[in-house]
Amino acid sequence: MFLKSSKHIPQLTVDCVIFGFHHKKLKLILSKLKLEKDIYALPGGFVLQEEDIEDAAKRVLFERTGIEDVYLEELGTFGRANRISDEDFQLFSHLAKELYPDVEPPINEKNQKMRLVSIAYYALVDFEKVIPKKIDLDESCDWYDSQDLPHMIFDHREMAEKGLEVLRDNLDKKLLFNNLLSETFTMRELQELYETVYDKPFPANNFQKKILDLNILERLDKKFTGAKSKAPYLYRLKSNLSNKG
Amino acid sequence: MFLKSSKHIPQLTVDCVIFGFHHKKLKLILSKLKLEKDIYALPGGFVLQEEDIEDAAKRVLFERTGIEDVYLEELGTFGRANRISDEDFQLFSHLAKELYPDVEPPINEKNQKMRLVSIAYYALVDFEKVIPKKIDLDESCDWYDSQDLPHMIFDHREMAEKGLEVLRDNLDKKLLFNNLLSETFTMRELQELYETVYDKPFPANNFQKKILDLNILERLDKKFTGAKSKAPYLYRLKSNLSNKG
DNA sequence: GCAAAAGTGTTACAGATACACCCATGC
DNA sequence: GCATGGGTGTATCTGTAACACTTTTGC
C-alpha cells in the first residue's frame, strides 16, 4: 500500500488479490502491517496521474511479485463512503506519518479522514515463481490460505472474498487454470485445483474427458517420480492459446 | 453529466447505461449536449464526498428517470489515462465554462486537462414508466436504439457496448427480464426481449417450457386485445422474487 | 504378484432442440 | 368456417454424470 503524492490521483487506489495454488490450497498474498496489532492488507497503491488504472495494478503486482505478464482482471469498485472505519484510519494514518513524514497524509483541510475509493483486481500467478516482497509499510509479506484469512484492514476481506467468488465464476468458463499451475502439470494437479476452487470432488475419469475434449492441452512425456504407481502424463497448454489478461 | 465542486471527489465520476425495451428494440438513454456538433453522452456525474459510489449512480438515475428501486449493477472502471481526447476535452470544458462559470473546471494547476476516472453502471427500467429528463448541459435527453448509437463523447460508446455485453451475460443467468418489462407481460413479449438481446430466434414452445419450468412466474388472466387470434395469458413475476439491484 | 494410482470405455440420465399437433379468437 | 397466432405434447439429440474395468509402476 502506497501513499499519495501530487503525482497521484488523490482519492483513488487500486488493490490486488493475488492468487496462487500450492499443496491443494488456494493462497493469496498479504502484507502484515507495521502496527502493534496484527493487521493485514492486500497489496495496493495510489494511481499515477498519467497511468491507466490497470497499469497501476500491474505496477503493484510487479513490485510485490517481481513478475510481469500475469493474468489480471478487475473485480469491481469498493466505494462505500464508510469503507474505512475510524479505528482503521487511526492505525493507518499513524503508520503513514511515521514512515512518510513528508508526504501529504490522507486527511482533508478540516482534518477529517479522507474518502478513499479503491478499484480491486485479482491476479493469477504460478506459486512456485513468486516470492512475495515486502515494502516499507510492511512488517512482512507472504502467502496466506484463502480459507483462513487473518484480520484485514479496511474492506480488504470483502475484496478477497469477491476475488474468490469471481475466480469461481471464471476459472472454468474462461479456462484460466494454466495461470495458476506450472507450465507443465499432471491431470491430477489440474483436478486438485478445480476441487480446491469449487470445493467439491471431480471424478477423475469424467474430469479428464471434459478437459481433454476441450482440445487445448498437449500431452507430453510421462512424469516418473519414483512412486510405486503408474506414472502420470504431463500436459501443457497448447502454445497458441496462452491467455494472460 | 455534472461538474465537480469541493463537495465532490475531484477526479472520479459515474456514468449510467440505462436500458429500456420498446417495440422489439433495446434502447438506452442519451443526452444530446449543447454543442455545435451533434455529440451525445451517457447520464453521469461526480460523486459526493459522503456518498457511496453506487448511491451516486442511483442519484443520477433518479435525476434522469424520476424513478427509484431500479436494477443497477456495476459494469467496471473506465480508467484509461487517455480516455478523454483533446478534442472532446475542448468541447466539454467550453460547455462547462459557459454553464458553470463559478465551478472549478476539470483542469489542473498547470492548465492541463485533468484526468477523470469513471465507474460505469448499467440499469434496467420499464420503458413505459420513464420519460428521460434533460439537465442544464443537455440540448435534449431521450431514448436511442442501442444498435444504432450516435457519436458519443469520451469513451461512452465503449461503456454502452460493455453494458450490452454484460446484459447479454446476465439477462438469462440472473433472470433480470422482469426489470425490462411491465409488471404484467405476455410470453411473446418476454420471448421478443430475449430475441432482441441475444439477436437470435427462440422457438416459442421450447422457450415457454424453459421459462415456465423455472417456476418463477404466475399466470394471470388472458389479455383480450381484439386481435382475431387466441388471447395470450399474462404473466407476472411471483411476488416474493423481485430482484432490484 | 500385489498395492496404489493412472487411464479408458460403456451406460444412464437430464436438459435442450426439433417436429407435429390442437385450441381460442374475431371476422 | 377459417385465418391467425397461442399453447401443448412427444421424439430426438447432446453433453454430463455414474459405474465398471484395464494398465503401469515400484517393491
Coordinates of C-alpha atoms in Angstrom, one line a residue, chain A residues 44-223:
Chain A
G44 CA -2.2 -1.9 -3.3
G45 CA -1.3 1.7 -4.0
F46 CA -2.3 5.0 -5.5
V47 CA -2.7 5.6 -9.2
L48 CA -0.4 7.9 -11.1
Q49 CA -1.9 10.9 -12.9
E50 CA -0.6 9.7 -16.3
E51 CA -1.2 6.0 -15.7
D52 CA -4.0 3.7 -16.8
I53 CA -5.8 2.2 -13.8
E54 CA -5.0 -1.3 -15.0
D55 CA -1.3 -0.3 -15.3
A56 CA -1.3 0.8 -11.7
A57 CA -2.5 -2.6 -10.7
K58 CA 0.2 -4.2 -12.9
R59 CA 2.8 -1.9 -11.2
V60 CA 1.7 -3.0 -7.8
L61 CA 1.8 -6.6 -8.9
F62 CA 5.3 -6.3 -10.2
E63 CA 6.5 -4.6 -7.1
R64 CA 5.2 -7.4 -4.9
T65 CA 5.9 -10.5 -7.1
G66 CA 8.7 -9.5 -9.4
I67 CA 6.8 -11.0 -12.4
E68 CA 5.0 -9.5 -15.3
D69 CA 2.6 -10.8 -17.9
V70 CA 0.2 -12.2 -15.3
Y71 CA -3.5 -12.8 -15.7
L72 CA -5.2 -9.7 -14.3
E73 CA -8.8 -8.8 -14.2
E74 CA -10.9 -6.2 -12.5
L75 CA -13.1 -7.3 -9.6
G76 CA -15.0 -4.0 -9.2
T77 CA -15.1 -0.8 -7.3
F78 CA -15.0 -0.7 -3.5
G79 CA -16.6 2.7 -2.9
R80 CA -18.7 2.7 0.2
A81 CA -18.4 6.1 1.9
N82 CA -17.7 4.4 5.2
R83 CA -15.4 1.6 4.0
I84 CA -12.6 2.8 6.2
S85 CA -13.5 2.6 9.9
D86 CA -12.3 5.3 12.3
E87 CA -10.2 2.7 14.0
D88 CA -8.5 1.6 10.8
F89 CA -8.0 5.1 9.7
Q90 CA -6.2 6.0 13.0
L91 CA -4.0 3.0 12.7
F92 CA -3.2 3.6 9.1
S93 CA -2.5 7.4 9.3
H94 CA -0.3 6.8 12.4
L95 CA 1.7 4.4 10.3
A96 CA 1.8 6.7 7.4
K97 CA 3.1 9.7 9.4
E98 CA 6.0 7.7 10.8
L99 CA 7.1 6.3 7.5
Y100 CA 6.3 9.1 5.2
P101 CA 6.6 12.4 7.3
D102 CA 7.0 14.5 4.1
V103 CA 4.0 13.0 2.2
E104 CA 0.6 14.6 2.3
P105 CA -1.5 12.4 4.6
P106 CA -4.9 11.2 3.5
I107 CA -6.7 13.9 5.5
N108 CA -8.6 16.9 4.2
E109 CA -8.4 20.6 5.2
K110 CA -10.8 20.1 8.1
N111 CA -8.6 17.4 9.5
Q112 CA -11.2 14.8 8.8
K113 CA -10.2 11.4 7.4
M114 CA -10.4 11.5 3.7
R115 CA -12.6 9.4 1.5
L116 CA -10.7 6.7 -0.5
V117 CA -12.2 4.7 -3.4
S118 CA -10.5 1.5 -4.4
I119 CA -10.6 -0.4 -7.7
A120 CA -9.9 -4.1 -6.8
Y121 CA -8.2 -6.5 -9.2
Y122 CA -7.4 -10.2 -9.0
A123 CA -4.3 -11.8 -10.4
L124 CA -3.4 -15.4 -11.0
V125 CA 0.3 -16.4 -10.6
D126 CA 2.4 -19.5 -10.5
F127 CA 3.1 -20.0 -6.8
E128 CA 6.5 -21.5 -7.4
K129 CA 7.7 -18.5 -9.3
V130 CA 6.7 -15.9 -6.8
I131 CA 8.4 -14.8 -3.5
P132 CA 6.2 -12.0 -2.0
K133 CA 8.2 -8.9 -1.4
K134 CA 7.5 -6.5 1.4
I135 CA 7.6 -2.7 1.1
D136 CA 8.4 -0.1 3.7
L137 CA 5.0 -0.2 5.4
D138 CA 5.1 -3.9 5.9
E139 CA 6.5 -5.9 8.7
S140 CA 6.3 -8.9 6.3
C141 CA 4.7 -10.0 3.1
D142 CA 3.7 -13.6 2.5
W143 CA 1.2 -16.2 1.2
Y144 CA -1.9 -16.9 3.3
D145 CA -4.6 -19.5 3.0
S146 CA -7.6 -18.0 1.3
Q147 CA -9.8 -20.1 3.5
D148 CA -8.2 -18.9 6.7
L149 CA -7.7 -15.2 6.4
P150 CA -6.3 -13.1 9.2
H151 CA -7.8 -9.8 10.3
M152 CA -7.6 -7.4 7.4
I153 CA -7.7 -3.6 7.2
F154 CA -10.5 -1.5 5.6
D155 CA -12.7 -3.7 3.4
H156 CA -9.9 -5.9 2.2
R157 CA -11.6 -9.1 3.4
E158 CA -14.6 -8.3 1.2
M159 CA -12.2 -7.8 -1.7
A160 CA -10.6 -11.1 -1.1
E161 CA -14.0 -12.8 -0.9
K162 CA -15.1 -11.1 -4.0
G163 CA -11.9 -12.3 -5.7
L164 CA -12.7 -15.9 -4.7
E165 CA -16.3 -15.5 -6.0
V166 CA -15.1 -14.2 -9.3
L167 CA -12.4 -16.8 -9.6
R168 CA -15.1 -19.5 -9.2
D169 CA -17.2 -17.8 -11.9
N170 CA -14.3 -17.6 -14.3
L171 CA -11.8 -20.5 -13.7
D172 CA -13.7 -22.9 -15.8
K173 CA -15.7 -20.6 -18.0
K174 CA -12.6 -18.7 -19.2
L175 CA -10.2 -21.6 -18.8
L176 CA -7.8 -19.8 -16.6
F177 CA -6.3 -22.8 -14.9
N178 CA -2.9 -22.6 -16.6
N179 CA -2.2 -19.3 -14.9
L180 CA -2.3 -21.0 -11.5
L181 CA -0.2 -24.0 -12.4
S182 CA 3.4 -24.5 -13.6
E183 CA 3.9 -24.6 -17.3
T184 CA 3.6 -28.4 -17.3
F185 CA 1.3 -30.2 -14.9
T186 CA -0.4 -33.5 -14.4
M187 CA -4.1 -34.1 -14.8
R188 CA -4.4 -34.8 -11.1
E189 CA -2.8 -31.4 -10.3
L190 CA -5.4 -29.7 -12.5
Q191 CA -8.1 -31.8 -11.0
E192 CA -7.0 -30.8 -7.5
L193 CA -7.0 -27.1 -8.5
Y194 CA -10.6 -27.5 -9.6
E195 CA -11.5 -29.4 -6.4
T196 CA -10.0 -26.7 -4.3
V197 CA -11.6 -23.7 -6.1
Y198 CA -15.0 -25.3 -6.4
D199 CA -14.8 -27.2 -3.0
K200 CA -16.2 -30.4 -4.4
P201 CA -14.8 -33.7 -5.8
F202 CA -14.5 -34.1 -9.5
P203 CA -14.5 -37.8 -10.6
A204 CA -11.1 -38.4 -12.3
N205 CA -12.4 -40.1 -15.5
N206 CA -15.1 -37.6 -16.3
F207 CA -12.8 -34.7 -15.4
Q208 CA -10.1 -36.0 -17.7
K209 CA -12.6 -36.5 -20.6
K210 CA -14.1 -33.0 -20.1
I211 CA -10.7 -31.3 -20.1
L212 CA -9.1 -33.3 -23.0
D213 CA -12.2 -32.8 -25.1
L214 CA -11.6 -29.1 -25.0
N215 CA -8.6 -29.8 -27.2
I216 CA -6.5 -27.1 -25.6
L217 CA -3.8 -29.3 -23.9
E218 CA -0.9 -31.2 -25.5
R219 CA 0.2 -34.4 -23.8
L220 CA 4.0 -34.6 -23.1
D221 CA 6.2 -37.3 -21.6
K222 CA 5.3 -39.2 -18.5
K223 CA 6.4 -37.9 -15.1

